PDB file of C-alpha atoms in Angstrom:
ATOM      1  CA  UNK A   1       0.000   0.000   0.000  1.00 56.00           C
ATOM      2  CA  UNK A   2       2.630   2.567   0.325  1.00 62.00           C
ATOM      3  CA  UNK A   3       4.030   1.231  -2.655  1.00 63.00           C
ATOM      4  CA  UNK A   4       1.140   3.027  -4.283  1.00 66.00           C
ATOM      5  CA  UNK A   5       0.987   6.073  -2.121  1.00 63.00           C
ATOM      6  CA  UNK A   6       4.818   6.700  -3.361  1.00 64.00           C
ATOM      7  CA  UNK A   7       3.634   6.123  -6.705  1.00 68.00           C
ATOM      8  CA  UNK A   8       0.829   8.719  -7.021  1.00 67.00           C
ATOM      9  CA  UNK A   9       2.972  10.836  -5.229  1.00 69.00           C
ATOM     10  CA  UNK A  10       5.906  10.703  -7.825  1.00 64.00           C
ATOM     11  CA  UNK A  11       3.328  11.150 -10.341  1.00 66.00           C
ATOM     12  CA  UNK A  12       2.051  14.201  -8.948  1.00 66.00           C
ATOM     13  CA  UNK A  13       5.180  15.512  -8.643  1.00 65.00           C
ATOM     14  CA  UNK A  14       6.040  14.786 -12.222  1.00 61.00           C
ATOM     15  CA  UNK A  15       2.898  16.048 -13.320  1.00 61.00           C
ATOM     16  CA  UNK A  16       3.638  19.474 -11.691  1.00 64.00           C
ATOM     17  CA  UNK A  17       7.130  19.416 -13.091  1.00 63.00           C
ATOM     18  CA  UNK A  18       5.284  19.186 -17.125  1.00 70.00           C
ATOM     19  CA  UNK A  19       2.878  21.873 -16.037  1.00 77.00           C
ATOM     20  CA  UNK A  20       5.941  24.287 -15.199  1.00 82.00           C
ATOM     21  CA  UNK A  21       7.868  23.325 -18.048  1.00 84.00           C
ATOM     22  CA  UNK A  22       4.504  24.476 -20.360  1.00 86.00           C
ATOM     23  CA  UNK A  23       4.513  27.685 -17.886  1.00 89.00           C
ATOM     24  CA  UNK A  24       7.889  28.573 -18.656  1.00 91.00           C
ATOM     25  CA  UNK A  25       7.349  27.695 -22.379  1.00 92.00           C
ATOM     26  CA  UNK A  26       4.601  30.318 -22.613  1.00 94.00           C
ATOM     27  CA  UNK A  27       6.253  32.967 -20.592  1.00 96.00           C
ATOM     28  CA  UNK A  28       9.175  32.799 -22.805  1.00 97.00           C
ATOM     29  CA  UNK A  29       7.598  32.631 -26.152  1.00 97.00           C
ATOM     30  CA  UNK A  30       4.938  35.815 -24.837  1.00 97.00           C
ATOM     31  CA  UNK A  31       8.398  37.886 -23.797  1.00 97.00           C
ATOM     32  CA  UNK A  32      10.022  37.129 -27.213  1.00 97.00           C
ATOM     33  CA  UNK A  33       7.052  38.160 -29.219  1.00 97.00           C
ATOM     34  CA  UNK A  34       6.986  41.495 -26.906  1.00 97.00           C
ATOM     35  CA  UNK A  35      10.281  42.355 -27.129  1.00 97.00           C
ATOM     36  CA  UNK A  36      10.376  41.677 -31.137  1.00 97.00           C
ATOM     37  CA  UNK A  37       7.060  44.081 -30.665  1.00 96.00           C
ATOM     38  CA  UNK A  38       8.679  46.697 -28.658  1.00 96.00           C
ATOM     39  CA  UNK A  39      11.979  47.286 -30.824  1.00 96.00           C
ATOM     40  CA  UNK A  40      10.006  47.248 -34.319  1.00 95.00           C
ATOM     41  CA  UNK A  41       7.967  50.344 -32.592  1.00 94.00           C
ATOM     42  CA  UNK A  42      11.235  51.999 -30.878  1.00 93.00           C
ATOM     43  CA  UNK A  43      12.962  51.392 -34.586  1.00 90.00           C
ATOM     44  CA  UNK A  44      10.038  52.678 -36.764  1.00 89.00           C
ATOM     45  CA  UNK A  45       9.816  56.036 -34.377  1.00 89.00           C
ATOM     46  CA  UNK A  46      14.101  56.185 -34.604  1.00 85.00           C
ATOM     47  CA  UNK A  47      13.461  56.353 -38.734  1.00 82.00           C
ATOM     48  CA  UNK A  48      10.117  58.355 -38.075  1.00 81.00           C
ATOM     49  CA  UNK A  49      12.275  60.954 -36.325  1.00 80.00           C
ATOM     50  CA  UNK A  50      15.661  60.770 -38.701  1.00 74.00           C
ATOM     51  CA  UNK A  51      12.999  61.678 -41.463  1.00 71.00           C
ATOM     52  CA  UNK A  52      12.531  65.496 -42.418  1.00 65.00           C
ATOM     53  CA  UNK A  53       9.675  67.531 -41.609  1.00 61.00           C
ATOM     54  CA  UNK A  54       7.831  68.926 -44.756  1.00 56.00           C
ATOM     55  CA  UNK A  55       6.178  71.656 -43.991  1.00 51.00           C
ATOM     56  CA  UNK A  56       4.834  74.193 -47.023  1.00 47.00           C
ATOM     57  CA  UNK A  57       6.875  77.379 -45.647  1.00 47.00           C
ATOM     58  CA  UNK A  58      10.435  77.807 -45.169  1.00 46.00           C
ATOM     59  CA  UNK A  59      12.169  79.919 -42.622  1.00 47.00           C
ATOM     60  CA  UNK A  60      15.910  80.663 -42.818  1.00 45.00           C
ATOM     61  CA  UNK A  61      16.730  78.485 -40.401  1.00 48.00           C
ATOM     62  CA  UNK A  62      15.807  75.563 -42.933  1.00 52.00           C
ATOM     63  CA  UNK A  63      16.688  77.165 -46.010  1.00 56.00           C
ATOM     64  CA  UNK A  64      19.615  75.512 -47.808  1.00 65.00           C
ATOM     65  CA  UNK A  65      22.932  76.824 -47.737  1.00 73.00           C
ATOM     66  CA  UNK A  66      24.336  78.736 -50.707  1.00 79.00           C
ATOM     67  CA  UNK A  67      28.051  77.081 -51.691  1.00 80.00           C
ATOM     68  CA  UNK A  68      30.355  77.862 -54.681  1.00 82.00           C
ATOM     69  CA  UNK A  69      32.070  75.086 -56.288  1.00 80.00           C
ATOM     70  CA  UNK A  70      34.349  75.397 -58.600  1.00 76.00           C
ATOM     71  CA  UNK A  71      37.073  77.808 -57.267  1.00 73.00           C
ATOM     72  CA  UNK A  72      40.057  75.514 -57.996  1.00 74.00           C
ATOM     73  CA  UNK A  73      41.471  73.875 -61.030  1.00 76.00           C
ATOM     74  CA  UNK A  74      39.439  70.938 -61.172  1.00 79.00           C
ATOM     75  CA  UNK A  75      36.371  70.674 -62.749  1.00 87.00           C
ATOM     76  CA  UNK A  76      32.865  69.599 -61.049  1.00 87.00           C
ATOM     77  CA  UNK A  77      31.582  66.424 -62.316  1.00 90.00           C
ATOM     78  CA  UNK A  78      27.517  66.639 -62.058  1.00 91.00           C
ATOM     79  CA  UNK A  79      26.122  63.490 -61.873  1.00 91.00           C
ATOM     80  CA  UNK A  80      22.212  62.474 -62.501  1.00 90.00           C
ATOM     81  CA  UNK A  81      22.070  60.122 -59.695  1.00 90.00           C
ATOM     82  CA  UNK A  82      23.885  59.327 -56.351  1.00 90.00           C
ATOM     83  CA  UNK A  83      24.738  55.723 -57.946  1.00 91.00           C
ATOM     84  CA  UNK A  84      26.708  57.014 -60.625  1.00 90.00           C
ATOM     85  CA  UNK A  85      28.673  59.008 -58.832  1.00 90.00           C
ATOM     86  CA  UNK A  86      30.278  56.506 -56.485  1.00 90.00           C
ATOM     87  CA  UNK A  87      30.617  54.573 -59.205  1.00 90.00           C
ATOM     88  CA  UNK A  88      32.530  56.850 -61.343  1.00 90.00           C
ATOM     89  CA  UNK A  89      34.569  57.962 -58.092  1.00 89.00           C
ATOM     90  CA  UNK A  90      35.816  54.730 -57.331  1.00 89.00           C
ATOM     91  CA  UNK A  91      36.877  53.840 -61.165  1.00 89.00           C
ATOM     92  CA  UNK A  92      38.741  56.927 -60.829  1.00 88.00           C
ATOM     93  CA  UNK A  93      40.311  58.000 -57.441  1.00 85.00           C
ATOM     94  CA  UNK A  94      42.098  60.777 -58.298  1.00 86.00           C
ATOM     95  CA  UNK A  95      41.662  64.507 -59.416  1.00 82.00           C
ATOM     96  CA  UNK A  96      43.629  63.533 -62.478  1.00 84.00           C
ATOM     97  CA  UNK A  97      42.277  60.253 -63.825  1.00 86.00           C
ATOM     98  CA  UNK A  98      38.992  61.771 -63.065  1.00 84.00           C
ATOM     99  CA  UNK A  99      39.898  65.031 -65.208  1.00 81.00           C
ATOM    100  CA  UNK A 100      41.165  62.845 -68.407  1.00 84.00           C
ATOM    101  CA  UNK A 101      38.423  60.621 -68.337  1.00 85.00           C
ATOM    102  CA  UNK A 102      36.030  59.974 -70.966  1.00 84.00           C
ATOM    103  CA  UNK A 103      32.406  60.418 -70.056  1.00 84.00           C
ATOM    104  CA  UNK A 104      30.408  58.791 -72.663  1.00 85.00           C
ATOM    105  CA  UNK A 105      28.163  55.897 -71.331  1.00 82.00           C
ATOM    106  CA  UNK A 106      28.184  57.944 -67.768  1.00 84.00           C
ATOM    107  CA  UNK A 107      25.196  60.363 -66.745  1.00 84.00           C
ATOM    108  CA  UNK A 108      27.626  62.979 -65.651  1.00 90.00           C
ATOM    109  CA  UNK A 109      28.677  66.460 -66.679  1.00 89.00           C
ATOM    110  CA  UNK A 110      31.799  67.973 -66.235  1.00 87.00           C
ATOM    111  CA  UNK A 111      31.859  71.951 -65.524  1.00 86.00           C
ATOM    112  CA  UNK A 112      35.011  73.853 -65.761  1.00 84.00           C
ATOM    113  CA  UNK A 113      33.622  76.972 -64.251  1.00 84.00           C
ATOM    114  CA  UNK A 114      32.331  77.744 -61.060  1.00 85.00           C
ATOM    115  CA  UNK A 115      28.920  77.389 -59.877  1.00 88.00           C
ATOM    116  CA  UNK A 116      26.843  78.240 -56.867  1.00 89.00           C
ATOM    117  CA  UNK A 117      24.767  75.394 -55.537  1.00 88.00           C
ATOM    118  CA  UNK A 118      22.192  74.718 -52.660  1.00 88.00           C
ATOM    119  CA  UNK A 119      22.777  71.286 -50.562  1.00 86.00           C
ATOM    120  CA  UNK A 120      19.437  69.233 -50.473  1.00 87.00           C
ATOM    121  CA  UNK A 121      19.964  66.147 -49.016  1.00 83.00           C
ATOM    122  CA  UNK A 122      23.117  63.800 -48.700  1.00 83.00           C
ATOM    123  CA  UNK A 123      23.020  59.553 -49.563  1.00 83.00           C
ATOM    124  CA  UNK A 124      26.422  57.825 -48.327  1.00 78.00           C
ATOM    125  CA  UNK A 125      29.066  60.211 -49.975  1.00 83.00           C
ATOM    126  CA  UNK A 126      26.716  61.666 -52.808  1.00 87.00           C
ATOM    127  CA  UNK A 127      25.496  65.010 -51.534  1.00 87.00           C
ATOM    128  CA  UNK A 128      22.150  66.097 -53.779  1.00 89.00           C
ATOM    129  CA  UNK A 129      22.875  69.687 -54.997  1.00 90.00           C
ATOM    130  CA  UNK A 130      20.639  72.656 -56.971  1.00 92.00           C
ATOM    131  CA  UNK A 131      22.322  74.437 -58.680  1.00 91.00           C
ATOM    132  CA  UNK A 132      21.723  78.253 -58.465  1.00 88.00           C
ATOM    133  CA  UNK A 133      23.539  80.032 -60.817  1.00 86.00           C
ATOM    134  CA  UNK A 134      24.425  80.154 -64.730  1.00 82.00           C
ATOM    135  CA  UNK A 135      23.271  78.441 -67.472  1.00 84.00           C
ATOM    136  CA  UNK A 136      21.837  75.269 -65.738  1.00 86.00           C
ATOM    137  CA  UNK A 137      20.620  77.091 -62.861  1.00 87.00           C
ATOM    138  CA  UNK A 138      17.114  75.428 -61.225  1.00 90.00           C
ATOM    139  CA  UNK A 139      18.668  71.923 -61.907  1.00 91.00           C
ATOM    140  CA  UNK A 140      19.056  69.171 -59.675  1.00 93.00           C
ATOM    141  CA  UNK A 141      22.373  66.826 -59.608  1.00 93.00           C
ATOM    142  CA  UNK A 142      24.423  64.882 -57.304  1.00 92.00           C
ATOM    143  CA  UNK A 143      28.305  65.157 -56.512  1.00 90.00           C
ATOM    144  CA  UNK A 144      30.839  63.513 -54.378  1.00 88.00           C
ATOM    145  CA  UNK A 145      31.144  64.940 -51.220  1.00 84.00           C
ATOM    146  CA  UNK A 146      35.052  65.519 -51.847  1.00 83.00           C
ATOM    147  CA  UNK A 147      34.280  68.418 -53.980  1.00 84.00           C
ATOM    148  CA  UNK A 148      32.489  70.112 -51.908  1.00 83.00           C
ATOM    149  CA  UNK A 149      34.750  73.579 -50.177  1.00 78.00           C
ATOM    150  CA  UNK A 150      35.627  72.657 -46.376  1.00 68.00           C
ATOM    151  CA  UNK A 151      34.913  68.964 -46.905  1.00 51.00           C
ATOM    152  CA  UNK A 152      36.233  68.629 -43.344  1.00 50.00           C
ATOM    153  CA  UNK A 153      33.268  70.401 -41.742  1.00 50.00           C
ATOM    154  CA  UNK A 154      31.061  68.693 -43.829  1.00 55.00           C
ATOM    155  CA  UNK A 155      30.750  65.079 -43.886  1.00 54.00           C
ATOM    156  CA  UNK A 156      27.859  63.515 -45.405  1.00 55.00           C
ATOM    157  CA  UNK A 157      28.275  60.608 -43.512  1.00 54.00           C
ATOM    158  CA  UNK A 158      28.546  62.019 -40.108  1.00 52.00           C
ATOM    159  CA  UNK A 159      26.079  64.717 -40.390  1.00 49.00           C
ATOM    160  CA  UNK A 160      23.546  63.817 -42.975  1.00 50.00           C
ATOM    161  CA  UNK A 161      21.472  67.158 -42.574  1.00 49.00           C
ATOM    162  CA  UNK A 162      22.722  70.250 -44.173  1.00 49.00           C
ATOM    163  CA  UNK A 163      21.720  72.698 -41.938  1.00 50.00           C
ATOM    164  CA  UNK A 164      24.415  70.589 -39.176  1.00 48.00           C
ATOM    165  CA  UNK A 165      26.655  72.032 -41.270  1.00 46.00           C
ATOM    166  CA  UNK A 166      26.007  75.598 -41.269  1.00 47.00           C
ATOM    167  CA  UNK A 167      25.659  74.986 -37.296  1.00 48.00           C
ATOM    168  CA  UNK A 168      29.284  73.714 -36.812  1.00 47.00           C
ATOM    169  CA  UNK A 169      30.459  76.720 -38.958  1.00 47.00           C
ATOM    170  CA  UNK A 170      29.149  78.827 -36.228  1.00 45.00           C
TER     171      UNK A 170
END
């Protein structure tokens, strides 16, 4: 007769430990599915927040900064999109294999004068530019960030905003 009584009692016991195994099953899958919740929302709000406001008016504050390019020897390279121009800055690394290169089968212009442009937006190195003056004035390219004036206060990469930039001039 005790033989039984230790029996059911073992089986309780191991009954108890399945129950607590299920528990902790169901606690941990419940947190996982909260915390893959949680940082979706916390991520979605970081991008929400990195995003720019568009509002219909301007103030100076927000209005782009006015740069010239062009002032040295080397000519600008205006490229139609941000792709292009990392790819036609790595094929050619420096000012002069850039200069003698032939651009036919890229979607880039080359100015030899100078220009003055307005920064829009920045993707990687490629920094979106209007341009403001001359003959293609109203136009929208992209150039490499290297020929932008003062490329040590502004880097694309670090500080992705243009107005940053006008802030660490101050």
């Amino acid at each position: 007769m005790t033989h039984d009584v230790a029996q059911s009692q073992a089986r309780k016991k191991a009954g108890k430990v399945i129950d607590l195994r299920w528990l902790v099953w169901i606690i941990a899958f419940v947190s996982m599915i909260s915390l893959i919740t949680a940082s979706a929302k916390l991520g979605a709000e970081m991008a929400r927040q990195r995003l720019p406001e568009k509002n219909g008016t301007t103030d100076s504050a927000t209005r782009p900064e006015i740069v010239t390019l062009g002032l040295g020897d080397s000519p600008i390279f205006l490229a139609d999109s941000p792709e292009t121009v990392r790819r036609f800055f790595s094929e050619h690394p420096t000012a002069t294999s850039r200069s003698g290169a032939d651009l036919n089968g890229w979607d880039i212009r080359r100015l030899q004068s100078k220009v003055q442009i307005a920064i829009l937006g920045t993707e990687a190195e490629a920094v979106e530019v209007r341009i403001s003056s001359g003959a293609i004035a109203g136009t929208t390219y992209w150039v490499h960030h290297s020929q932008l004036p003062d490329t040590g206060v502004f880097d694309p990469i670090i500080s992705p905003i243009p107005g940053a930039a006008s802030q660490l001039k101050k």
